[in-house]
Short mmCIF file of C-alpha atoms in Angstrom, two decimals:
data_model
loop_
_atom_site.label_atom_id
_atom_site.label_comp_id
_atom_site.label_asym_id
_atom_site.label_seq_id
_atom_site.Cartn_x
_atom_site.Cartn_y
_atom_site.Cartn_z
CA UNK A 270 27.53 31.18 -21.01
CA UNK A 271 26.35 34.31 -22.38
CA UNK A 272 26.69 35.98 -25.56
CA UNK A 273 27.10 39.47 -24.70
CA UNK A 274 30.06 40.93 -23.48
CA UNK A 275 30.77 40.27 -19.63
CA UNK A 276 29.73 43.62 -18.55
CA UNK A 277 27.87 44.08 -15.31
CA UNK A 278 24.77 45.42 -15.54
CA UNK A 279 24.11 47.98 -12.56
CA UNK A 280 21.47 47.80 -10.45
CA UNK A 281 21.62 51.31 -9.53
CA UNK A 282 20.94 52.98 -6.13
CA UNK A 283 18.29 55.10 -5.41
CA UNK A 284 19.61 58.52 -6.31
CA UNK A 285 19.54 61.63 -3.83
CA UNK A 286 17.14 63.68 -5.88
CA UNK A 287 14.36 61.03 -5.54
CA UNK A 288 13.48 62.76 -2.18
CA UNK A 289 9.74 63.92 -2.29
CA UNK A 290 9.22 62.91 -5.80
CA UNK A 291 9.25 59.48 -4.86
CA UNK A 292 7.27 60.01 -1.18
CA UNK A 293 4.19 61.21 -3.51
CA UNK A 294 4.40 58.57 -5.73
CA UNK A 295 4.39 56.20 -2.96
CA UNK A 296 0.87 57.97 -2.02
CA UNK A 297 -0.49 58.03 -5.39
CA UNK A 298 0.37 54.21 -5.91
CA UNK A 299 -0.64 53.07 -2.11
CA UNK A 300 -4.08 51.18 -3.13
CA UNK A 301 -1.65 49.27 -5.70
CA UNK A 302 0.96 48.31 -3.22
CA UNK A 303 -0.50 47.91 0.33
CA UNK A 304 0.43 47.98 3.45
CA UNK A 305 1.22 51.73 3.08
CA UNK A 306 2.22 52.97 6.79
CA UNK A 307 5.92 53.21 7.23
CA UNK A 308 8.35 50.31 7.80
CA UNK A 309 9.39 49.46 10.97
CA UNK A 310 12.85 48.48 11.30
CA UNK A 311 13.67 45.71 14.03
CA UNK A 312 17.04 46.03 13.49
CA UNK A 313 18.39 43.32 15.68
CA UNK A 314 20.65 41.52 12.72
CA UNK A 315 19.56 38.17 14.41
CA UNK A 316 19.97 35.05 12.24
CA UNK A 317 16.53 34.06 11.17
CA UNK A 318 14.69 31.36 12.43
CA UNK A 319 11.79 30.50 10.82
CA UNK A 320 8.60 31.17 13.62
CA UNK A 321 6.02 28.66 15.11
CA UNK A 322 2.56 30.61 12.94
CA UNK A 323 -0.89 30.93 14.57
CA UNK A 324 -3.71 32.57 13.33
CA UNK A 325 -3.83 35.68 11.10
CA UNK A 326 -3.86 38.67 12.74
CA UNK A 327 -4.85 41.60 10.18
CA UNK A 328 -6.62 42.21 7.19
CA UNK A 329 -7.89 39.47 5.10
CA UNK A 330 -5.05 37.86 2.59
CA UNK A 331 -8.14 36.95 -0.03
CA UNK A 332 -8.11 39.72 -3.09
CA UNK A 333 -11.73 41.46 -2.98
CA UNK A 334 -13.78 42.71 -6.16
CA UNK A 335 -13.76 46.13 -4.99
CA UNK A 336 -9.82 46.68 -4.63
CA UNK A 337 -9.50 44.84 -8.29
CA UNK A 338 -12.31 47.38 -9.87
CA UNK A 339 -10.00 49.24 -11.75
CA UNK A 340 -7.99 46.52 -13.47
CA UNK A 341 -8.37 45.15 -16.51
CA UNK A 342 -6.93 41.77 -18.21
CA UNK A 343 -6.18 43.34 -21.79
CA UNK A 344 -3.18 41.08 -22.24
CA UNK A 345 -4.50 37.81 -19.78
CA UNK A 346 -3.09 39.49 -16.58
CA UNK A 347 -4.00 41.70 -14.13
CA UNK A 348 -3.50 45.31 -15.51
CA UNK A 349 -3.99 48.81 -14.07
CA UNK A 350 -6.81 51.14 -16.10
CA UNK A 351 -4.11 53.36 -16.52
CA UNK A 352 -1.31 50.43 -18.14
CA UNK A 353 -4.11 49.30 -20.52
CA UNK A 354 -2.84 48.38 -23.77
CA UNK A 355 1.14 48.46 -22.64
CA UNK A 356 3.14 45.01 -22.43
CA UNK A 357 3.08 44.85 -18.87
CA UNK A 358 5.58 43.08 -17.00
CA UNK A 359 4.84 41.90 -13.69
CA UNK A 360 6.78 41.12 -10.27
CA UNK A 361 4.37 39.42 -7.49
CA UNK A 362 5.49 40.22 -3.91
CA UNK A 363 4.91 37.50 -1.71
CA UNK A 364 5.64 38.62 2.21
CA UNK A 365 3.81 38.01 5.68
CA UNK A 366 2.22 41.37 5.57
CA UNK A 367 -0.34 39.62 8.77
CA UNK A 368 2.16 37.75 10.28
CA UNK A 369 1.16 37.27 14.01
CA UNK A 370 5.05 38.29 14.91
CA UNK A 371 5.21 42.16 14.61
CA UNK A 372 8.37 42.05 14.08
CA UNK A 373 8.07 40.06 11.19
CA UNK A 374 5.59 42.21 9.79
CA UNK A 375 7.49 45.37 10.23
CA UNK A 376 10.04 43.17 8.27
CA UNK A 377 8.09 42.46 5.27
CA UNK A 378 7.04 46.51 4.89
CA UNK A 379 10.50 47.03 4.79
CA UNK A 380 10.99 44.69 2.24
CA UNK A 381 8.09 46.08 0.20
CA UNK A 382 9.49 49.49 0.62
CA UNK A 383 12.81 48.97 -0.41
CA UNK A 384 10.56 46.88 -3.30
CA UNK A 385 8.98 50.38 -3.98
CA UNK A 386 12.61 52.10 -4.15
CA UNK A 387 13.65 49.90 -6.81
CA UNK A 388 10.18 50.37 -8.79
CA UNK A 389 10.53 54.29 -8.72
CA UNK A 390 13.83 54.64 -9.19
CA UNK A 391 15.13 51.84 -12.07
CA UNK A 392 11.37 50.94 -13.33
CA UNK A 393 9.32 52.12 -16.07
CA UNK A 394 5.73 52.46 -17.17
CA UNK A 395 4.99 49.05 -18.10
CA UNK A 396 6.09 47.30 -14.59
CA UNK A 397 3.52 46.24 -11.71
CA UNK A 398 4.18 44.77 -8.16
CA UNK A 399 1.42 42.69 -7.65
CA UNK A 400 1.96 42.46 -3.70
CA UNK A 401 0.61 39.73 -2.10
CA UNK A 402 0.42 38.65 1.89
CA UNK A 403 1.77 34.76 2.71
CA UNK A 404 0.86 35.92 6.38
CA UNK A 405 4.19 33.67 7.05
CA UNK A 406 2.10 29.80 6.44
CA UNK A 407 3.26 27.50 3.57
CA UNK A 408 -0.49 26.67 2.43
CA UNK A 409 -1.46 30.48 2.29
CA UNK A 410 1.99 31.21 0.46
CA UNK A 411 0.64 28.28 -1.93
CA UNK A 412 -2.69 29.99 -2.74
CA UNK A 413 -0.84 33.35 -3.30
CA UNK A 414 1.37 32.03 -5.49
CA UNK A 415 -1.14 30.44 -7.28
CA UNK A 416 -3.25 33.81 -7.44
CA UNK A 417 0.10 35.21 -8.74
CA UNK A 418 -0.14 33.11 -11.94
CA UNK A 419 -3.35 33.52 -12.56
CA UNK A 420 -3.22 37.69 -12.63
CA UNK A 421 -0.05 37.01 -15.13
CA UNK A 422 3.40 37.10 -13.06
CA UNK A 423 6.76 36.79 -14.73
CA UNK A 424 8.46 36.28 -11.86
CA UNK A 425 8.40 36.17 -7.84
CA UNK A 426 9.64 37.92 -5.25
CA UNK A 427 9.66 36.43 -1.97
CA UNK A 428 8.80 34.47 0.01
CA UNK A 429 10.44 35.17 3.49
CA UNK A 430 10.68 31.99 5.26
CA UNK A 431 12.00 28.34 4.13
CA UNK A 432 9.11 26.55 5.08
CA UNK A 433 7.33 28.40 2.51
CA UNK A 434 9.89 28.63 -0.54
CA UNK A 435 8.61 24.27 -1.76
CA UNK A 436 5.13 25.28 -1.91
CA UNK A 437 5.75 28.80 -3.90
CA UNK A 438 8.01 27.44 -6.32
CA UNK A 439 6.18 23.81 -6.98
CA UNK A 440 3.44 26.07 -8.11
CA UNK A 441 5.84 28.55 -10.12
CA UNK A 442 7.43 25.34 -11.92
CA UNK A 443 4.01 24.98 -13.81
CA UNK A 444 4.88 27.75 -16.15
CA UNK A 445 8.73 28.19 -15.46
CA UNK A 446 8.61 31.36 -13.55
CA UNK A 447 11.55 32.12 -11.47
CA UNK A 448 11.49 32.54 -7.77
CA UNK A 449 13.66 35.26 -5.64
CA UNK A 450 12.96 34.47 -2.20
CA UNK A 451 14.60 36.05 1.14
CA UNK A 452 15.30 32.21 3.26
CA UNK A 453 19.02 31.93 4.29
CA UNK A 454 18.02 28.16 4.59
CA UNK A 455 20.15 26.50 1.61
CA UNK A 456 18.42 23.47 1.43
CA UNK A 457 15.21 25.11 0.06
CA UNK A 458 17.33 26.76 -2.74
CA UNK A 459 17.02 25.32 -6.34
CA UNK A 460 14.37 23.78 -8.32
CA UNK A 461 13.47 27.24 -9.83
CA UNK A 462 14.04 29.21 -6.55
CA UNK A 463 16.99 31.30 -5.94
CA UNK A 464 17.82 32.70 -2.34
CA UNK A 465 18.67 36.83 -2.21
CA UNK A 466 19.78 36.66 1.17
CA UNK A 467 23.13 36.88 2.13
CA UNK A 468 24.28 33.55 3.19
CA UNK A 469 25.86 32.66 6.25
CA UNK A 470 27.92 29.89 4.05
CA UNK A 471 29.49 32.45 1.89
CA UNK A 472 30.31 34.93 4.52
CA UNK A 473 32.55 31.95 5.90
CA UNK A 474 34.07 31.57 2.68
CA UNK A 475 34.68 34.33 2.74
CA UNK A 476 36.83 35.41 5.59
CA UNK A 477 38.22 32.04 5.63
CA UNK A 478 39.71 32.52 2.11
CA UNK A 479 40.82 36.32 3.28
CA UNK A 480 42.84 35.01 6.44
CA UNK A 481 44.20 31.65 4.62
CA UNK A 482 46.14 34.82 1.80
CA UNK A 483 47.48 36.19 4.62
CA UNK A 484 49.23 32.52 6.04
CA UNK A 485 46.13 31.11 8.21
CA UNK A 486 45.30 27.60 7.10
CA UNK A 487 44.55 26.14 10.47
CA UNK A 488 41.24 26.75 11.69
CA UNK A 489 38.67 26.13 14.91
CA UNK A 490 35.16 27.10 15.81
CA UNK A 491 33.41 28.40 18.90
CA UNK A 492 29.86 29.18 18.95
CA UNK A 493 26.57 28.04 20.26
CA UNK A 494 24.90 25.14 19.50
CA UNK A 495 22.09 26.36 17.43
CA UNK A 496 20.70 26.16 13.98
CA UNK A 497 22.68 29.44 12.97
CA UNK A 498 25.77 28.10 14.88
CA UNK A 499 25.49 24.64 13.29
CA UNK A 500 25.16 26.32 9.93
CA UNK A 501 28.33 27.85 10.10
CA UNK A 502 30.88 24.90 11.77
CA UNK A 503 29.34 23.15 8.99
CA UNK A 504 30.17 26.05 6.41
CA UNK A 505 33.39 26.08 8.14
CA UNK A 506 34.44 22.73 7.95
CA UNK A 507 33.40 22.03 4.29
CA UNK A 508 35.24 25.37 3.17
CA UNK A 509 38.53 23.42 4.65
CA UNK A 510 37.92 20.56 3.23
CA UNK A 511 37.79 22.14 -0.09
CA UNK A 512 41.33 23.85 0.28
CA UNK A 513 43.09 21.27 2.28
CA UNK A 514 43.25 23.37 5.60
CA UNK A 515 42.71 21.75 9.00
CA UNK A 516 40.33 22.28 11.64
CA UNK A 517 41.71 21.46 15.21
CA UNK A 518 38.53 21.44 16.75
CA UNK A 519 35.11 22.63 17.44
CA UNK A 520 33.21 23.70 20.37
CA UNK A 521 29.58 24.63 20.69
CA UNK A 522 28.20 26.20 23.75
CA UNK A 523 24.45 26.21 25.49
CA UNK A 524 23.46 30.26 24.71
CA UNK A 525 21.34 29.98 27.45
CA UNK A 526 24.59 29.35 29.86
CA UNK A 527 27.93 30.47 30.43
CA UNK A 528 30.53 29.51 27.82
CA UNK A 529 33.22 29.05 29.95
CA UNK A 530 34.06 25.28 30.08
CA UNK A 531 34.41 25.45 25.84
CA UNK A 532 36.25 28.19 25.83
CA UNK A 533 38.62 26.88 28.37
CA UNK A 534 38.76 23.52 25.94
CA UNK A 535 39.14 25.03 22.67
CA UNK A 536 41.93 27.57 24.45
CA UNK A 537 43.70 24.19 25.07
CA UNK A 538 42.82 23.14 21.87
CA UNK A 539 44.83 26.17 20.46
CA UNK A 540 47.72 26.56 22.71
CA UNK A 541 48.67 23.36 21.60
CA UNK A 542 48.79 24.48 18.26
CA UNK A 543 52.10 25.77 16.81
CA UNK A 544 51.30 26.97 13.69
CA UNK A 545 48.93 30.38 13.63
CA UNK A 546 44.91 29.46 13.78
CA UNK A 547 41.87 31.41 12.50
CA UNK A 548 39.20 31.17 15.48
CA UNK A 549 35.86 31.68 13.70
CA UNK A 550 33.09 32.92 16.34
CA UNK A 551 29.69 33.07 15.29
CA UNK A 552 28.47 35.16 18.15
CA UNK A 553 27.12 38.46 18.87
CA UNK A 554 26.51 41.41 21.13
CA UNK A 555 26.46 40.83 25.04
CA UNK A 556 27.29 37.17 24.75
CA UNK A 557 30.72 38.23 22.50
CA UNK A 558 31.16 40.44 24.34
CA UNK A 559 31.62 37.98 27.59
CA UNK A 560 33.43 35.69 25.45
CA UNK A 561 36.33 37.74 24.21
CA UNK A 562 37.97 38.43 27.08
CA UNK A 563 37.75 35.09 28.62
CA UNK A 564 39.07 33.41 25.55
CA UNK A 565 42.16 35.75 26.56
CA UNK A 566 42.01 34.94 29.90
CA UNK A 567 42.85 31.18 28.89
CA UNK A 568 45.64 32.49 27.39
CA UNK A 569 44.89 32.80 23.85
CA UNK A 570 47.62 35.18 22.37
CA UNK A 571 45.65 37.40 19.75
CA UNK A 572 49.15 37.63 18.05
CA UNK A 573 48.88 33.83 17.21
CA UNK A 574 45.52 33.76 17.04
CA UNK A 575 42.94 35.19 14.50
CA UNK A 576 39.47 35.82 16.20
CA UNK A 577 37.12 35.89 12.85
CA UNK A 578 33.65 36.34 12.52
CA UNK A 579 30.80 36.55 10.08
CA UNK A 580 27.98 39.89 9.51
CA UNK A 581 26.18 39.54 12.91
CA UNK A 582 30.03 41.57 13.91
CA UNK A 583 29.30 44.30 12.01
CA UNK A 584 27.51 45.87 14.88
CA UNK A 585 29.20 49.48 16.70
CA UNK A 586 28.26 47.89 20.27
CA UNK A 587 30.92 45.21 20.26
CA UNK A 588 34.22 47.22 18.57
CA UNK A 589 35.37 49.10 21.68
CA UNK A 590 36.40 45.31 23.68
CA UNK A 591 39.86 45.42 23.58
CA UNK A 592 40.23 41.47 23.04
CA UNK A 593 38.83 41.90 19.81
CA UNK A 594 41.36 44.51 18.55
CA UNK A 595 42.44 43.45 15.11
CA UNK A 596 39.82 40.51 14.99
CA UNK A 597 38.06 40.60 11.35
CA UNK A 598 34.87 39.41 9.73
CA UNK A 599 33.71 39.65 6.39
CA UNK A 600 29.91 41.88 5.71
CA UNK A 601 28.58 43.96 2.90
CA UNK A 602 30.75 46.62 1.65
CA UNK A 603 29.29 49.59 3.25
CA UNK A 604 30.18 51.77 -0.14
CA UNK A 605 27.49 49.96 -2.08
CA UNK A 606 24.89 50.94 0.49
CA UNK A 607 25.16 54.67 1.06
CA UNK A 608 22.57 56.01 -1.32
CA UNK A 609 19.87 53.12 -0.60
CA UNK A 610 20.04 54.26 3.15
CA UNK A 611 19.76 57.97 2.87
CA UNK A 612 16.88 57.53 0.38
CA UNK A 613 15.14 54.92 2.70
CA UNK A 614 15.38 57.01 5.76
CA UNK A 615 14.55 60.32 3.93
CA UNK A 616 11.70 58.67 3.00
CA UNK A 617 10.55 56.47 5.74
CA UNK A 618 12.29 58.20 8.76
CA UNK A 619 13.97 55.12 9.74
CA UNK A 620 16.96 52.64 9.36
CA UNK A 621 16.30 50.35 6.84
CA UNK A 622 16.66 46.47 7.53
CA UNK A 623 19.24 44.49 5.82
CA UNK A 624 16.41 42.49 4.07
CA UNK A 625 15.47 46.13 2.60
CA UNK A 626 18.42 45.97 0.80
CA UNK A 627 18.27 42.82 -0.11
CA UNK A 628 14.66 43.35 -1.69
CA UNK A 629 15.20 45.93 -3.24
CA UNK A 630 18.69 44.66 -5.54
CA UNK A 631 15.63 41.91 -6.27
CA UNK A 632 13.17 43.98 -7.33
CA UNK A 633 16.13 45.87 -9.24
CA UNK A 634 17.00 42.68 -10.87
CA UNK A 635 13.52 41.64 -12.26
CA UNK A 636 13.29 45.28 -13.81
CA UNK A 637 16.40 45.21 -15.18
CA UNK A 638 15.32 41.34 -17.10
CA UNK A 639 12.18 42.90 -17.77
CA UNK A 640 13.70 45.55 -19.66
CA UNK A 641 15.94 42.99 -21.68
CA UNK A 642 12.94 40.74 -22.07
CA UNK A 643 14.12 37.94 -20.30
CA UNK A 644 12.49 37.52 -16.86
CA UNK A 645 13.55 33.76 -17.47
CA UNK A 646 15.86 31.11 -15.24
CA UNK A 647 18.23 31.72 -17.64
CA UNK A 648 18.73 35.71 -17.43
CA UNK A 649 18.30 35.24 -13.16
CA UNK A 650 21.07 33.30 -13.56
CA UNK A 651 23.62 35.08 -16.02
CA UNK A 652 27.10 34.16 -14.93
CA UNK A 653 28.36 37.85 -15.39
CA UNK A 654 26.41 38.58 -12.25
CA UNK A 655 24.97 42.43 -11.03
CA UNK A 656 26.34 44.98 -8.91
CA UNK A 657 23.61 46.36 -6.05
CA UNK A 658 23.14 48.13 -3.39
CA UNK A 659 24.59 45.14 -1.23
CA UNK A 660 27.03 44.60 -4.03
CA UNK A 661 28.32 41.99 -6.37
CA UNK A 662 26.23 39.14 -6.65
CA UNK A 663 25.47 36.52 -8.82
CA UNK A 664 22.76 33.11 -8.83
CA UNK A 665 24.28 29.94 -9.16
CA UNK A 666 21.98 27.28 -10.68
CA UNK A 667 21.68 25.49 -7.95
CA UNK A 668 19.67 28.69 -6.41
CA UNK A 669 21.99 29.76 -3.86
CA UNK A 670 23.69 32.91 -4.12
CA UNK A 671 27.45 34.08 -4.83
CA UNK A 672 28.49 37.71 -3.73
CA UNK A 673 31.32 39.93 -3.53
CA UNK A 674 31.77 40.54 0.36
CA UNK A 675 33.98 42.99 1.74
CA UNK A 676 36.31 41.86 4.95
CA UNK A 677 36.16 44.56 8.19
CA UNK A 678 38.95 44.73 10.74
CA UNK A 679 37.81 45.77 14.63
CA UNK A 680 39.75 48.64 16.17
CA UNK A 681 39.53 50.73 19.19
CA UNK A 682 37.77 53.29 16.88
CA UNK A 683 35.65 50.86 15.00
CA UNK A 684 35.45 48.91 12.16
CA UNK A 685 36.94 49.27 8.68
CA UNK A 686 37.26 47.94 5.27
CA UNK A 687 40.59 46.07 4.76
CA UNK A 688 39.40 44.40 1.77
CA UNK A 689 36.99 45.26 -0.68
CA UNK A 690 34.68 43.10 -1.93
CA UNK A 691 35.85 42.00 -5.59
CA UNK A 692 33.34 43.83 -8.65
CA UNK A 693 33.41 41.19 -11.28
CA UNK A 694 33.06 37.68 -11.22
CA UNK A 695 35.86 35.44 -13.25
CA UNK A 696 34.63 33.84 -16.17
CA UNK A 697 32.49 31.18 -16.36
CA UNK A 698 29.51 29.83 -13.43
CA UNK A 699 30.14 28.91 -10.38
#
């Protein structure tokens, strides 16, 4: 519980005045927050999957004496010349800045710019990034985190993958500092790490819980047998569980083949079924797009049946296939996200990645504790929650995250908002 009133605090967008302002001070701040060239946005919305590493391609993760020659350690951390003598508060980045994936590494600049947004816009003079590269290995994560301590961090920001999040925040438990990392992989959440991303559990929540209020409480799956797919049936059948729906069945397809002996069986599966069913489909583009129309080929009637989906739907490409007319999935409310991505392409020319976003509410969070004193476990995980640019959200204690998604319905002339996502939390944790 708190003491203060359950306001939310807002984690505001980047404004549409920042503009050039903020492109110099990017410049005059660059030797302070490397890599400085822009982001590259991949853009594919893929489900992660944490890579196979090799070696490090790029500069040199190791902190030289010449790029620390104008810092001092007035207070016992690493401080600018020009903070000397201020309370400085201090976020360290961890990303794979020298990932061998280039993807990945146009990734984490994203991340670090929409980690710069949040600095220029909500911070103030007394708050340093202290960026470091994990280049995507658990041991070199370690020894940045480690670094991180020792140069006086209150808190940490990253790091991307799972198989790094036990080694960061083992060495973060030493002096309680909290951990923000960016792994949709649940079962490295907790133990003083909290997960930012969006997770693929809650987006089944939610759309389950948004077509069970409108008189679907019998459910199936269909989707490929993969760790993203297997993620979600899982999601899927513990969110039923909970409520007392049913699930009539599941089917999980090769993605390297043709679908079409599990669709026919789960089409049986559902034509058998009197009552209305809620057919949640984990897929995406090309491979949805194939799927769609041969689920109605089997002779699934879309009036008895509810195709659902999670965020990979929320993607233009797919809305114009006419078997998916009316089907619904449940994503970020696009209102929340307007100013962040007209400040991030003014600046940076480009789309920005939906980890962009997701850094950047971070970032926006560990300024705003900072600012209330109380970059602690405790204030990460205030059950009033914080509105961002991705919306409501809210850490639960154990380190996964709770948000306020909005639910889309698919038309002939797109997708749009049929519920918004809720902007306060009920009383109490979660």
């Amino acid at each position: 519980m708190t003491s203060r009133s359950p306001l939310l605090r807002n984690l505001k967008a980047p404004s549409p005045r920042l503009g050039l302002v903020l492109a110099s001070l990017l410049m005059a701040t660059a030797c302070a927050t490397a890599p400085t060239r822009p982001p590259v946005s991949i853009g594919s919305g893929q489900p992660r999957v944490d890579p196979v590493t090799g070696e490090v391609i790029g500069p040199s993760a190791e902190t030289t004496d010449e790029a620390l020659s104008g810092f001092v350690r007035g207070d016992g951390g690493l401080t600018p010349g020009f903070m000397a003598g201020k309370e400085v508060k201090r976020a360290a980045v961890l990303l794979p800045f020298s990932h061998p994936n280039a993807q990945v590494r146009a990734e984490a600049e994203a991340m670090l710019a929409g980690i710069e947004l949040a600095l220029f816009e909500n911070g103030g003079t007394d708050f340093l990034l202290l960026p470091k590269d994990t280049a995507g290995r658990s041991s070199t994560a370690e020894a940045r985190a480690d670094e991180a301590l020792d140069e006086g961090a209150d808190i940490i920001l990253g790091p991307l993958f799972g198989t790094e999040v036990p080694a960061v925040k083992d060495v973060a438990l030493r002096k309680s500092i909290p951990v923000i990392a960016f792994s949709n992989d649940r079962t490295v959440a907790g133990g003083g790490s909290y997960l930012a991303s969006v997770m693929p559990e809650e987006e089944v929540v939610r759309i389950m819980g948004y077509a069970a209020s409108r008189g679907t409480r019998t459910f199936a799956f269909l989707g490929p047998d993969t760790a993203y797919g297997r993620q979600v049936e899982t999601a899927m059948r513990a969110e039923a569980a909970e409520n007392g729906w049913s699930v009539l069945g599941t089917a999980f397809y090769d993605p390297s083949k043709s679908a079409s002996p599990e669709v026919s069986r789960i089409a049986g599966l559902i034509k058998s079924e009197r009552s209305q069913v809620g057919l949640l489909i984990p897929e995406r583009g090309t491979k949805l797009l194939s799927i769609a129309p041969l689920l109605v080929v089997n002779g699934i009637d879309p009036g008895r049946t509810r195709f659902l989906g999670t965020s990979i739907w929320d993607d233009s490409s797919i809305w114009r296939e006419p078997a998916l007319a009316g089907a619904q999935f449940s994503a970020i409310d696009p209102d929340n996200l307007g100013n962040f991505n007209d400040t991030f392409k003014r600046i940076y020319g480009r789309t920005p990645t939906d980890l962009a976003a997701a850094a950047y509410d971070a970032a926006s969070l560990a300024i705003t504790l900072a600012a209330e004193n109380n970059m602690k476990h405790g204030g990460v995980t205030d059950p009033d929650g914080f509105m961002g640019v991705n919306g409501l959200f809210r850490f639960r204690l154990d380190g996964t995250s709770e948000r306020g998604l909005a639910v889309k319905q698919i038309s002939g002339s797109g997708a749009s908002v049929v519920e918004d996502g809720v902007t306060r939390f009920p009383p109490g944790g979660s």
